[in-house]
One Martini backbone bead per residue (centre of mass of N, CA, C, O) as a GRO file, in nm:
protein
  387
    1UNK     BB    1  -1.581   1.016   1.827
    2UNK     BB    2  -1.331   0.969   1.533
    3UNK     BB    3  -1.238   0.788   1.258
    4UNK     BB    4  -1.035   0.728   1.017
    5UNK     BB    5  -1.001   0.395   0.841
    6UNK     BB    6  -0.777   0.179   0.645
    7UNK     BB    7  -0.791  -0.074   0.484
    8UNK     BB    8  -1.036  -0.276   0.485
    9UNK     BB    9  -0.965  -0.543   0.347
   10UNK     BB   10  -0.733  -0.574   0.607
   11UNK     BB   11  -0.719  -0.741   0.875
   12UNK     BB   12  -0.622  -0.514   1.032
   13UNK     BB   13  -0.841  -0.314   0.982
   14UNK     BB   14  -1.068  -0.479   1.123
   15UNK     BB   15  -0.922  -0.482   1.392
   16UNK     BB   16  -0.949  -0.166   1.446
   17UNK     BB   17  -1.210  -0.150   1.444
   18UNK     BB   18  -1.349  -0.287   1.641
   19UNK     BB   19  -1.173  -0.212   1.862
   20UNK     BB   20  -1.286   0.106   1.866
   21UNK     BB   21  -1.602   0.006   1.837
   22UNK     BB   22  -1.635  -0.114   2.102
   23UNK     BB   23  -1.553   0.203   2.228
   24UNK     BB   24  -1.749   0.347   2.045
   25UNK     BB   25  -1.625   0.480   1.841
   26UNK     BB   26  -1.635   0.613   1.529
   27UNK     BB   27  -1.648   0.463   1.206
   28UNK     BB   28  -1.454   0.536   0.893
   29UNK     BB   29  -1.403   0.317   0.596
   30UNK     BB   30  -1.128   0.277   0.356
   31UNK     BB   31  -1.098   0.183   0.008
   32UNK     BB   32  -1.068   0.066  -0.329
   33UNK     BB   33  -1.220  -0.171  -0.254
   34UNK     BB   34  -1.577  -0.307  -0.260
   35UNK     BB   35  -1.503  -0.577  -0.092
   36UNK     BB   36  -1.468  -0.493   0.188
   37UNK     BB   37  -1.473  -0.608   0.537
   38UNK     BB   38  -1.500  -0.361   0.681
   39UNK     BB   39  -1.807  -0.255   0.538
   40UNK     BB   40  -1.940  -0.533   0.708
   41UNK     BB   41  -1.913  -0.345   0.978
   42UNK     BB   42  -2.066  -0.278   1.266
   43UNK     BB   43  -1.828  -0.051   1.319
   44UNK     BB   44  -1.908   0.074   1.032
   45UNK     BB   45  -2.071   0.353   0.990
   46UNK     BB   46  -1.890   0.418   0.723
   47UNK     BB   47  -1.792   0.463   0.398
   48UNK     BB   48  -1.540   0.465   0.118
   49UNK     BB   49  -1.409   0.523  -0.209
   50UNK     BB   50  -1.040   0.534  -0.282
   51UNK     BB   51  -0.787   0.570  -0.399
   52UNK     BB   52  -0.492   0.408  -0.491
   53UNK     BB   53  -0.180   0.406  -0.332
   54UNK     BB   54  -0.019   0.240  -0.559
   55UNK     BB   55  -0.143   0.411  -0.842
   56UNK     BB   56  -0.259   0.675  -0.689
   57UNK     BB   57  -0.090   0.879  -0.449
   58UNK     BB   58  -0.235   1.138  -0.492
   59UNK     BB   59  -0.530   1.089  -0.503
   60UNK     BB   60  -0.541   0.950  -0.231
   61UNK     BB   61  -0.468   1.194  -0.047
   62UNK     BB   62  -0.705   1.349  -0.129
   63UNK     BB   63  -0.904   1.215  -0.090
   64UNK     BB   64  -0.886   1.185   0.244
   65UNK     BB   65  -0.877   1.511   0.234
   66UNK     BB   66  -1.192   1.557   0.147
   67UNK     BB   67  -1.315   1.405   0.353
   68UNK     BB   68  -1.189   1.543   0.602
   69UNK     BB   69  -1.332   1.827   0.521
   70UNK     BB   70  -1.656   1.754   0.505
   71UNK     BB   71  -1.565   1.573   0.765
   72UNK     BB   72  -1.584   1.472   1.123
   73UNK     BB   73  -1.257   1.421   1.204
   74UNK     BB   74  -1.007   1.351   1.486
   75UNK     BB   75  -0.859   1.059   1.332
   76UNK     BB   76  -0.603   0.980   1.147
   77UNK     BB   77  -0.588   0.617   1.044
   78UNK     BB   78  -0.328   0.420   0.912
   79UNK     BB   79  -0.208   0.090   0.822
   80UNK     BB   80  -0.020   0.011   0.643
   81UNK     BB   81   0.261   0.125   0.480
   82UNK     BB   82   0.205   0.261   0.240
   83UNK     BB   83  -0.027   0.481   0.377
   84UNK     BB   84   0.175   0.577   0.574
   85UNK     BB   85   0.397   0.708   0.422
   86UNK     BB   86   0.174   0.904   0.242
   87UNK     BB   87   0.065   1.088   0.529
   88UNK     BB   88   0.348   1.152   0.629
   89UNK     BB   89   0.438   1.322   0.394
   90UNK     BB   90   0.134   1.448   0.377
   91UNK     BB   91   0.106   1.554   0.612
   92UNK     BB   92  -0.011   1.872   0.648
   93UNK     BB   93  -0.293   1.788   0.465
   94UNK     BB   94  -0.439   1.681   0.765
   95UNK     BB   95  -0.383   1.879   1.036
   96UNK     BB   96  -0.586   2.117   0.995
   97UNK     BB   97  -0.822   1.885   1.073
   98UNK     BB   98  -0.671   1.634   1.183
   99UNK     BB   99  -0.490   1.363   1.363
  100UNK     BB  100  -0.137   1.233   1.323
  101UNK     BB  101  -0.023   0.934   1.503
  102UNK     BB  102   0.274   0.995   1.342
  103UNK     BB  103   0.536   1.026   1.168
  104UNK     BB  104   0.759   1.144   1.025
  105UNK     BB  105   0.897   1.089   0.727
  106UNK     BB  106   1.198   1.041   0.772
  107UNK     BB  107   1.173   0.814   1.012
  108UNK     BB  108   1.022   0.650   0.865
  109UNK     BB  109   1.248   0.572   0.655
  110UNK     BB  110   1.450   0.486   0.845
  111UNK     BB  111   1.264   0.212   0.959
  112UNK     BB  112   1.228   0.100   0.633
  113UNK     BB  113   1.462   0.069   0.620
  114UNK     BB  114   1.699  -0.205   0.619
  115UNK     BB  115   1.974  -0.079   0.586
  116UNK     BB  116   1.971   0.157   0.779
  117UNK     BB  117   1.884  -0.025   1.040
  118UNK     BB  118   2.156  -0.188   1.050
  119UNK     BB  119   2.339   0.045   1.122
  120UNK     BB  120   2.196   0.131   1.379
  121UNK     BB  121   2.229  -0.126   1.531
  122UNK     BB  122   2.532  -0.153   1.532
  123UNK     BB  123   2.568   0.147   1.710
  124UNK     BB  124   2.422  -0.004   1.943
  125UNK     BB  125   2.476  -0.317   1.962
  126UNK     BB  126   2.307  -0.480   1.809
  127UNK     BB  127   2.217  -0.767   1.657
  128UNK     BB  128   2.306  -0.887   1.331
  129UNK     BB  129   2.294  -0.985   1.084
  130UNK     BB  130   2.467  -1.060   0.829
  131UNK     BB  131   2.553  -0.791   0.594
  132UNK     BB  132   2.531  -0.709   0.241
  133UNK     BB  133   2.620  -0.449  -0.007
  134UNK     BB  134   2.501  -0.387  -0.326
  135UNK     BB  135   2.601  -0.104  -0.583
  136UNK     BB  136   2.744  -0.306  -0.816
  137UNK     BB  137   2.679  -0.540  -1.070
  138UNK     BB  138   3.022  -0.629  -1.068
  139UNK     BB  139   2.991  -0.750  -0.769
  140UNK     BB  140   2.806  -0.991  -0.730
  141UNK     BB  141   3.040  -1.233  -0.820
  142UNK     BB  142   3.178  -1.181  -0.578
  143UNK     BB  143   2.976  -1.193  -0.346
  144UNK     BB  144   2.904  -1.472  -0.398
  145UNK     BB  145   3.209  -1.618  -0.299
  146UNK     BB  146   3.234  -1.468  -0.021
  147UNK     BB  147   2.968  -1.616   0.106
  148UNK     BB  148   2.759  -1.795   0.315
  149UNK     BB  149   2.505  -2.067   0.252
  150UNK     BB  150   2.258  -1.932   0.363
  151UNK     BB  151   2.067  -1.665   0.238
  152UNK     BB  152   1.919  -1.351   0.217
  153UNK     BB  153   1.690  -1.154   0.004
  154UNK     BB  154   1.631  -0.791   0.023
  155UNK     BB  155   1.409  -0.531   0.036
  156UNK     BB  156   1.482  -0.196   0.147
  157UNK     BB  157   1.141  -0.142   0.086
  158UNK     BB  158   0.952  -0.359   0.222
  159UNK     BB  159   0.723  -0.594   0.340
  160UNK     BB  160   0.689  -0.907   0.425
  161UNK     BB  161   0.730  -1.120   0.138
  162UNK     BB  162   0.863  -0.918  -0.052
  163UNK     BB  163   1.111  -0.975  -0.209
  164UNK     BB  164   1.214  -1.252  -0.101
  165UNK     BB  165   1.517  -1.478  -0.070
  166UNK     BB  166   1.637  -1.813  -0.097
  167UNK     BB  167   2.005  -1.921  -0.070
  168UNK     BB  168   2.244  -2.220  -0.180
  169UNK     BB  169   2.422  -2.060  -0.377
  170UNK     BB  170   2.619  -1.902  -0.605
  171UNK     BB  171   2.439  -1.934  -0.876
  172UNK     BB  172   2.173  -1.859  -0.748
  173UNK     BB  173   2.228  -1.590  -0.706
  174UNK     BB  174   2.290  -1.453  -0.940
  175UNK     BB  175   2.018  -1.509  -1.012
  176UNK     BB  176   1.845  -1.383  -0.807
  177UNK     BB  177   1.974  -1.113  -0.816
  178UNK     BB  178   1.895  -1.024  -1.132
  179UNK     BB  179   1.578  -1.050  -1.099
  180UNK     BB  180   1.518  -0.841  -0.862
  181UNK     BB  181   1.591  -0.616  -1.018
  182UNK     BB  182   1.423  -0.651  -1.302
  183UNK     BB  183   1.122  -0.699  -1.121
  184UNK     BB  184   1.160  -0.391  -0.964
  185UNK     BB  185   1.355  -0.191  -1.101
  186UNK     BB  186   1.631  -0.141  -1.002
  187UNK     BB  187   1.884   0.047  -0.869
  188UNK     BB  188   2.190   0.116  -0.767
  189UNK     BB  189   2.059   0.238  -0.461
  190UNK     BB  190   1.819  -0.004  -0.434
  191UNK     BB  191   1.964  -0.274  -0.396
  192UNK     BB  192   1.952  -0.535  -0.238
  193UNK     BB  193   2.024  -0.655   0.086
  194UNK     BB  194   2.226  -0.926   0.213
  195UNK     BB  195   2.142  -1.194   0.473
  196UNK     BB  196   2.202  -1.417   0.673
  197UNK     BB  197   2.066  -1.708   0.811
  198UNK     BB  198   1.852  -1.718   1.073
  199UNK     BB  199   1.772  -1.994   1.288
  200UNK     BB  200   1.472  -1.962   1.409
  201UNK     BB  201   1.250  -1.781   1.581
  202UNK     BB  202   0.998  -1.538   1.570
  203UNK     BB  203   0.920  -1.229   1.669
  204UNK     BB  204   0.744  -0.932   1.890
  205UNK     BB  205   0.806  -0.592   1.933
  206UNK     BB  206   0.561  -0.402   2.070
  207UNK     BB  207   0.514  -0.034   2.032
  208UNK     BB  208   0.439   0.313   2.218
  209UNK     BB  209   0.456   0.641   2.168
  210UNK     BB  210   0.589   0.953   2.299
  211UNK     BB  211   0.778   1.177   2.195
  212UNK     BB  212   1.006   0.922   2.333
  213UNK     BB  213   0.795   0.774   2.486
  214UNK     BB  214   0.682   0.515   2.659
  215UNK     BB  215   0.382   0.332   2.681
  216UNK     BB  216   0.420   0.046   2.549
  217UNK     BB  217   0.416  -0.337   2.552
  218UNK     BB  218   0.460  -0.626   2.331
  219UNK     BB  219   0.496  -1.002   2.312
  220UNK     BB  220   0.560  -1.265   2.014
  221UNK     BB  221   0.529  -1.569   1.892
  222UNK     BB  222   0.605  -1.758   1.619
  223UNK     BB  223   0.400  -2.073   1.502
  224UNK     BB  224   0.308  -1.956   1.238
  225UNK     BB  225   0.316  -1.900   0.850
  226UNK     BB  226   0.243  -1.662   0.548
  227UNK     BB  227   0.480  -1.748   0.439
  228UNK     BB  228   0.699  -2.018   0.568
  229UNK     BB  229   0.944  -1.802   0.497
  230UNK     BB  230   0.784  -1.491   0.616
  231UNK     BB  231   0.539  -1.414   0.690
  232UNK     BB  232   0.255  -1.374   0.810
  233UNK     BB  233   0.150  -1.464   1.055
  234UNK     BB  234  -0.137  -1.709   1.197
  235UNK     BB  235   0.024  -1.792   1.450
  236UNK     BB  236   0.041  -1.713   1.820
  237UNK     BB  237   0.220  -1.577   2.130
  238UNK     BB  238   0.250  -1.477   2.439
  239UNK     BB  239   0.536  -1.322   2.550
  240UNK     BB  240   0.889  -1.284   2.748
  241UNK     BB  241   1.154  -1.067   2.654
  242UNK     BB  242   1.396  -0.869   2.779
  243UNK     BB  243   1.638  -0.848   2.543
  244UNK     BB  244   1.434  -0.757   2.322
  245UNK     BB  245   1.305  -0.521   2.430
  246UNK     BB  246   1.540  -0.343   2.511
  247UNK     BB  247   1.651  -0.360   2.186
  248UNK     BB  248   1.430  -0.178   2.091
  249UNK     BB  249   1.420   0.067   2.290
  250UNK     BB  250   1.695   0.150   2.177
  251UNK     BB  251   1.583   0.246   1.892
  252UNK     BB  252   1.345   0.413   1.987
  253UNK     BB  253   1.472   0.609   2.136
  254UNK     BB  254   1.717   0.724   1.979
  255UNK     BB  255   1.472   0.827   1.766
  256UNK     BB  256   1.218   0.929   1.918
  257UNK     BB  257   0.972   0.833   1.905
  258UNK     BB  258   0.584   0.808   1.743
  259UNK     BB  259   0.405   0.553   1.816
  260UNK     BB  260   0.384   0.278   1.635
  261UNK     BB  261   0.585  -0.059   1.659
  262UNK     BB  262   0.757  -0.309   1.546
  263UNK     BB  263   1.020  -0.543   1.622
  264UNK     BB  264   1.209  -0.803   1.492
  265UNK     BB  265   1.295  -1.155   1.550
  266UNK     BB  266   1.573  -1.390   1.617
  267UNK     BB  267   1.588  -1.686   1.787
  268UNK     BB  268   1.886  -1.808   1.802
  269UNK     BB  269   1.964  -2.201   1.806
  270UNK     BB  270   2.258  -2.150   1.851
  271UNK     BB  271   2.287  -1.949   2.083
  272UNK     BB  272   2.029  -1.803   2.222
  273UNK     BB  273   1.992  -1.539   2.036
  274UNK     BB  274   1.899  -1.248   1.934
  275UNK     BB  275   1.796  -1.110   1.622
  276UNK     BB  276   1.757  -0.853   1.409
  277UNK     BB  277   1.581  -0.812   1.136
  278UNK     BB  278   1.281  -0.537   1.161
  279UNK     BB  279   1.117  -0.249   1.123
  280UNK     BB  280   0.735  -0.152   1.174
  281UNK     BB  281   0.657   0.177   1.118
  282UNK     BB  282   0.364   0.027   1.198
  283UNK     BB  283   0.099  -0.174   1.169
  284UNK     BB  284   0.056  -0.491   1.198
  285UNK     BB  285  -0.069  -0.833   1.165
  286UNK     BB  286  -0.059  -0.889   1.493
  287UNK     BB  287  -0.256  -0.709   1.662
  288UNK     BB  288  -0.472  -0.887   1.791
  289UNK     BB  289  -0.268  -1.029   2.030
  290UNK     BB  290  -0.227  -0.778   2.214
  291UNK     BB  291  -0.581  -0.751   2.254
  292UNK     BB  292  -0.604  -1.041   2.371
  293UNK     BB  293  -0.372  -0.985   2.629
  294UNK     BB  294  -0.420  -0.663   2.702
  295UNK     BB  295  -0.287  -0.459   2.470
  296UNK     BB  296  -0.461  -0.146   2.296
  297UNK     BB  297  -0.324  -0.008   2.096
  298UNK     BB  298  -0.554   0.156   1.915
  299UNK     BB  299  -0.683   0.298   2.148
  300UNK     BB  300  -0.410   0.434   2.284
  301UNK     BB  301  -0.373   0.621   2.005
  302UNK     BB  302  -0.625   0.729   2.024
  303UNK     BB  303  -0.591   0.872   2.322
  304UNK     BB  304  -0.319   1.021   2.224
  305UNK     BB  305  -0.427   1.189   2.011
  306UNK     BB  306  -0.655   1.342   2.195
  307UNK     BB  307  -0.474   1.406   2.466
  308UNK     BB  308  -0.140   1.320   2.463
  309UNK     BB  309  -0.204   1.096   2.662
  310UNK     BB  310  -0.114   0.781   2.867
  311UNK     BB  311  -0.138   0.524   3.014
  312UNK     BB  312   0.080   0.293   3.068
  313UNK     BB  313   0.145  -0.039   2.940
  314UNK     BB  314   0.307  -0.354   3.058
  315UNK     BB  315   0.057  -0.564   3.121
  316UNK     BB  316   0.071  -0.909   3.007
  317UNK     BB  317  -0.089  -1.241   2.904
  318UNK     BB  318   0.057  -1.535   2.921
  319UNK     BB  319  -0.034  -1.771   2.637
  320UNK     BB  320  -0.191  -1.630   2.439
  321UNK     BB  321  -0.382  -1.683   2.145
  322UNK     BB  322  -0.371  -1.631   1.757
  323UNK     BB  323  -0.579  -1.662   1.469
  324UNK     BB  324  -0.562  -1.677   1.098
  325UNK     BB  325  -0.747  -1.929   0.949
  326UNK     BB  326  -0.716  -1.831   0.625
  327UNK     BB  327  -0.371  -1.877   0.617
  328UNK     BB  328  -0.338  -2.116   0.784
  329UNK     BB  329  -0.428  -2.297   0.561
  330UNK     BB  330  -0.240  -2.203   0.326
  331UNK     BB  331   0.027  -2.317   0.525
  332UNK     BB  332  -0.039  -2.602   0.598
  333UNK     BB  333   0.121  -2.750   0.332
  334UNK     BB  334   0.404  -2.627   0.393
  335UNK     BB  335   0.411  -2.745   0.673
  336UNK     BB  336   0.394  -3.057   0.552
  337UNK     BB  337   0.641  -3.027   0.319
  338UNK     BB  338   0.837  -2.919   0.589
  339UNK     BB  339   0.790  -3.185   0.759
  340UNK     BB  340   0.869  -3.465   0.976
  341UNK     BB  341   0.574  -3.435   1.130
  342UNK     BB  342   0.291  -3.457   1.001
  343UNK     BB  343   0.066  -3.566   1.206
  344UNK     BB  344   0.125  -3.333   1.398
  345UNK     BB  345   0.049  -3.100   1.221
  346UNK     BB  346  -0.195  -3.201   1.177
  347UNK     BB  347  -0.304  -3.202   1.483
  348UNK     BB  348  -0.259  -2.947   1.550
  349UNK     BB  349  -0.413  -2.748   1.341
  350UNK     BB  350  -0.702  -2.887   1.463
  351UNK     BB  351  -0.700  -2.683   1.737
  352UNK     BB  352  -0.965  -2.496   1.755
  353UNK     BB  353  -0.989  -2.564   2.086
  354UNK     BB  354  -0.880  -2.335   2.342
  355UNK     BB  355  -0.728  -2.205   2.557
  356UNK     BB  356  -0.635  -1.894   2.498
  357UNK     BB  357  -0.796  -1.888   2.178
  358UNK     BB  358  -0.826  -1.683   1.925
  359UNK     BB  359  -0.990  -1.511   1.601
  360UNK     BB  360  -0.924  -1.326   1.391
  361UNK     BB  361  -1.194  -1.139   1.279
  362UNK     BB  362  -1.371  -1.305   1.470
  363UNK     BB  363  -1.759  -1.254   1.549
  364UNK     BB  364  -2.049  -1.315   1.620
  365UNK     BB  365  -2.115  -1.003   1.635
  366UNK     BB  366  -1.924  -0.979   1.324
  367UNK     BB  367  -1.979  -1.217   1.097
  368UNK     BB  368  -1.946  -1.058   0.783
  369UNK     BB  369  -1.618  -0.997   0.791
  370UNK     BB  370  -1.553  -1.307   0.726
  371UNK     BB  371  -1.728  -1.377   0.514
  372UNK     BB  372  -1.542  -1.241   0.285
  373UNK     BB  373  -1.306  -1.358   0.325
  374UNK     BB  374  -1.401  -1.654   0.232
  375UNK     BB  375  -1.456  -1.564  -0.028
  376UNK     BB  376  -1.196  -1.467  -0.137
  377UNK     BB  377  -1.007  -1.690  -0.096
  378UNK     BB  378  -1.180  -1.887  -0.275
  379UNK     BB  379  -1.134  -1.705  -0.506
  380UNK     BB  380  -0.853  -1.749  -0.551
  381UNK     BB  381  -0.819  -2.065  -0.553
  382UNK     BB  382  -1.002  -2.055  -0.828
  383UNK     BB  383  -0.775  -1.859  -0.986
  384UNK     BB  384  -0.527  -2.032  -0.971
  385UNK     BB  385  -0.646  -2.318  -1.088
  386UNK     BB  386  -0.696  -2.171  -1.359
  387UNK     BB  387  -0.417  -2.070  -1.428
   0.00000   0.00000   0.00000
């Protein structure tokens, strides 16, 4: 059986292949950039350069399309946010060929506006950030003087810690707020919305849904990330939260969901209670600390496109860690920098080696797109340097 698996360059796309390639499936990986870490993946078998889902989204489409028609895929996994929302937008192109184990569009952008999920969370009696929607430029102003800060600006339909701003001041705000309109050119029904900022650690509940019920579960603590205002975790761990649990599923049970999913939270320093932050419905960043733990999303997936449904896993191993030590190192200065104890955190970060420790895209006999990552890294560092 076969898979064509996206985003080759991102370390989701390579922890997916190896997962899937490990269990024999045949891997076709695909990618914009010619020196994809995945091309270079002894579990991909074949490889193809496609049009960028960024710039080019019709292009992105057919290439993909015209890929999986002239050769057999059996399930087309797509990756990131932007492939995700792009495949399942025009699911139609590509169900008369091969199987897309992911939701319907309407849904997936349900689930990827942060204000949207907001409103379905208040309704579900689930906690969330205090948060403030502003539909008028006029009103920034008013805004500004009612809110507690810090707060957090955040775009209504980003990934990551793209367009995320930490405000710790009335004027700061007014500034960063017409800043973030001008620099993504947002409409004013497009306007970020601002959320309180919740203080303490990060969370993560991933799950697998079938037409609305739960196939698997799975909880991860976050110990470092990058950038360390919130960007992807770099270390994690294993663990059980039953309360964060049960808020996912009732998020996702409420929509039917089908596929994939992460729900992230922030465990209150203050209150010691959750707080949902965001849903991203698509494959995650730490998707490897799952298959690492014991539940292997990408497979699971795998085989409930094949044949329909998979057996429920819901039990998995805590205190498993792993780590991506590309990211990690990146993180590494900001969290000396904003640490009250730096030796600390230098003993902590040099902790190669410990029992239940894992790493993120390396294997020792899958060794060459590691070693392109830290090309690629490298190549970076010397490219900021000279700016």
């Amino acid at each position: 059986m076969s898979v064509l698996i996206t985003n080759a360059s991102n370390v989701k796309g390579l922890v997916v292949t190896q997962s899937l390639g490990k269990k024999g499936v045949e891997i076709t990986t695909t990618d914009c950039e010619y020196l994809s870490a995945a091309f270079f993946s002894r579990y991909s078998k074949h490889h193809f350069l496609c049009a960028s889902p960024e710039r080019t989204q019709l292009e992105f489409v057919n290439s993909i399309q015209n890929h999986i028609k002239r050769n057999k895929i059996d399930v087309l996994m797509p990756i990131n946010s932007t492939e995700t929302n792009l495949i399942s937008k025009y699911k139609e192109k590509f169900t008369p060929f091969t199987k897309v184990p992911f939701e319907d569009f309407p849904k997936m952008m349900q689930l990827h506006n942060k204000n949207e999920v907001m409103k379905l969370a208040s309704e579900l009696d689930i906690r969330i950030p205090g948060t403030y929607e502003i539909n008028n430029a006029t009103d920034i102003e008013k805004f500004s003087k009612e809110m507690e800060y810090p707060v957090v600006i955040k775009l209504r339909n980003a990934t990551s810690s793209v367009g995320i701003s930490y405000v710790y001041s009335a004027s700061e705000f007014v500034s960063k707020y017409k800043q973030t309109i001008q620099k993504f050119n947002l409409k004013s029904s497009e306007y970020p919305i601002v959320q309180e900022y919740i203080p303490g650690s990060g969370y993560g509940v991933s799950m697998l849904y079938n037409q609305g019920d739960i196939r698997a579960s799975f909880t991860h603590k976050r110990l470092r990330e990058y950038p360390i205002t919130g960007g992807p975790s770099t270390l994690r761990v294993s663990v059980r939260n039953q309360e964060m649990e049960n808020a996912a599923r009732k998020i996702l049970d409420h929509v039917n969901w089908h596929g994939v999913a992460m729900v992230e939270f922030k465990l209150d320093e203050r209150t010691n209670k959750p707080v949902l932050i965001e849903v991203n419905p698509r494959f995650w960043g730490s998707v490897y600390q799952a298959i690492a733990a014991g539940v292997n999303f990408p497979y699971l997936l795998y085989e409930m496109a094949l044949y329909g449904d998979v057996e429920p896993v819901f039990n998995y191993k805590v205190g498993v860690k792993t780590r991506f030590l590309l990211n990690d190192f990146r993180a590494l200065i900001s969290h000396l920098n904003n640490s009250g104890h730096r030796f600390t955190t230098f003993k902590e970060f040099f902790k190669f080696y410990e029992k239940d420790l894992y790493y993120d895209a390396f294997s020792i006999n899958d060794a060459l797109p590691a070693m392109m990552f830290a090309y690629k890294g490298l190549k970076d560092v010397l490219n900021s340097r000279h700016k």
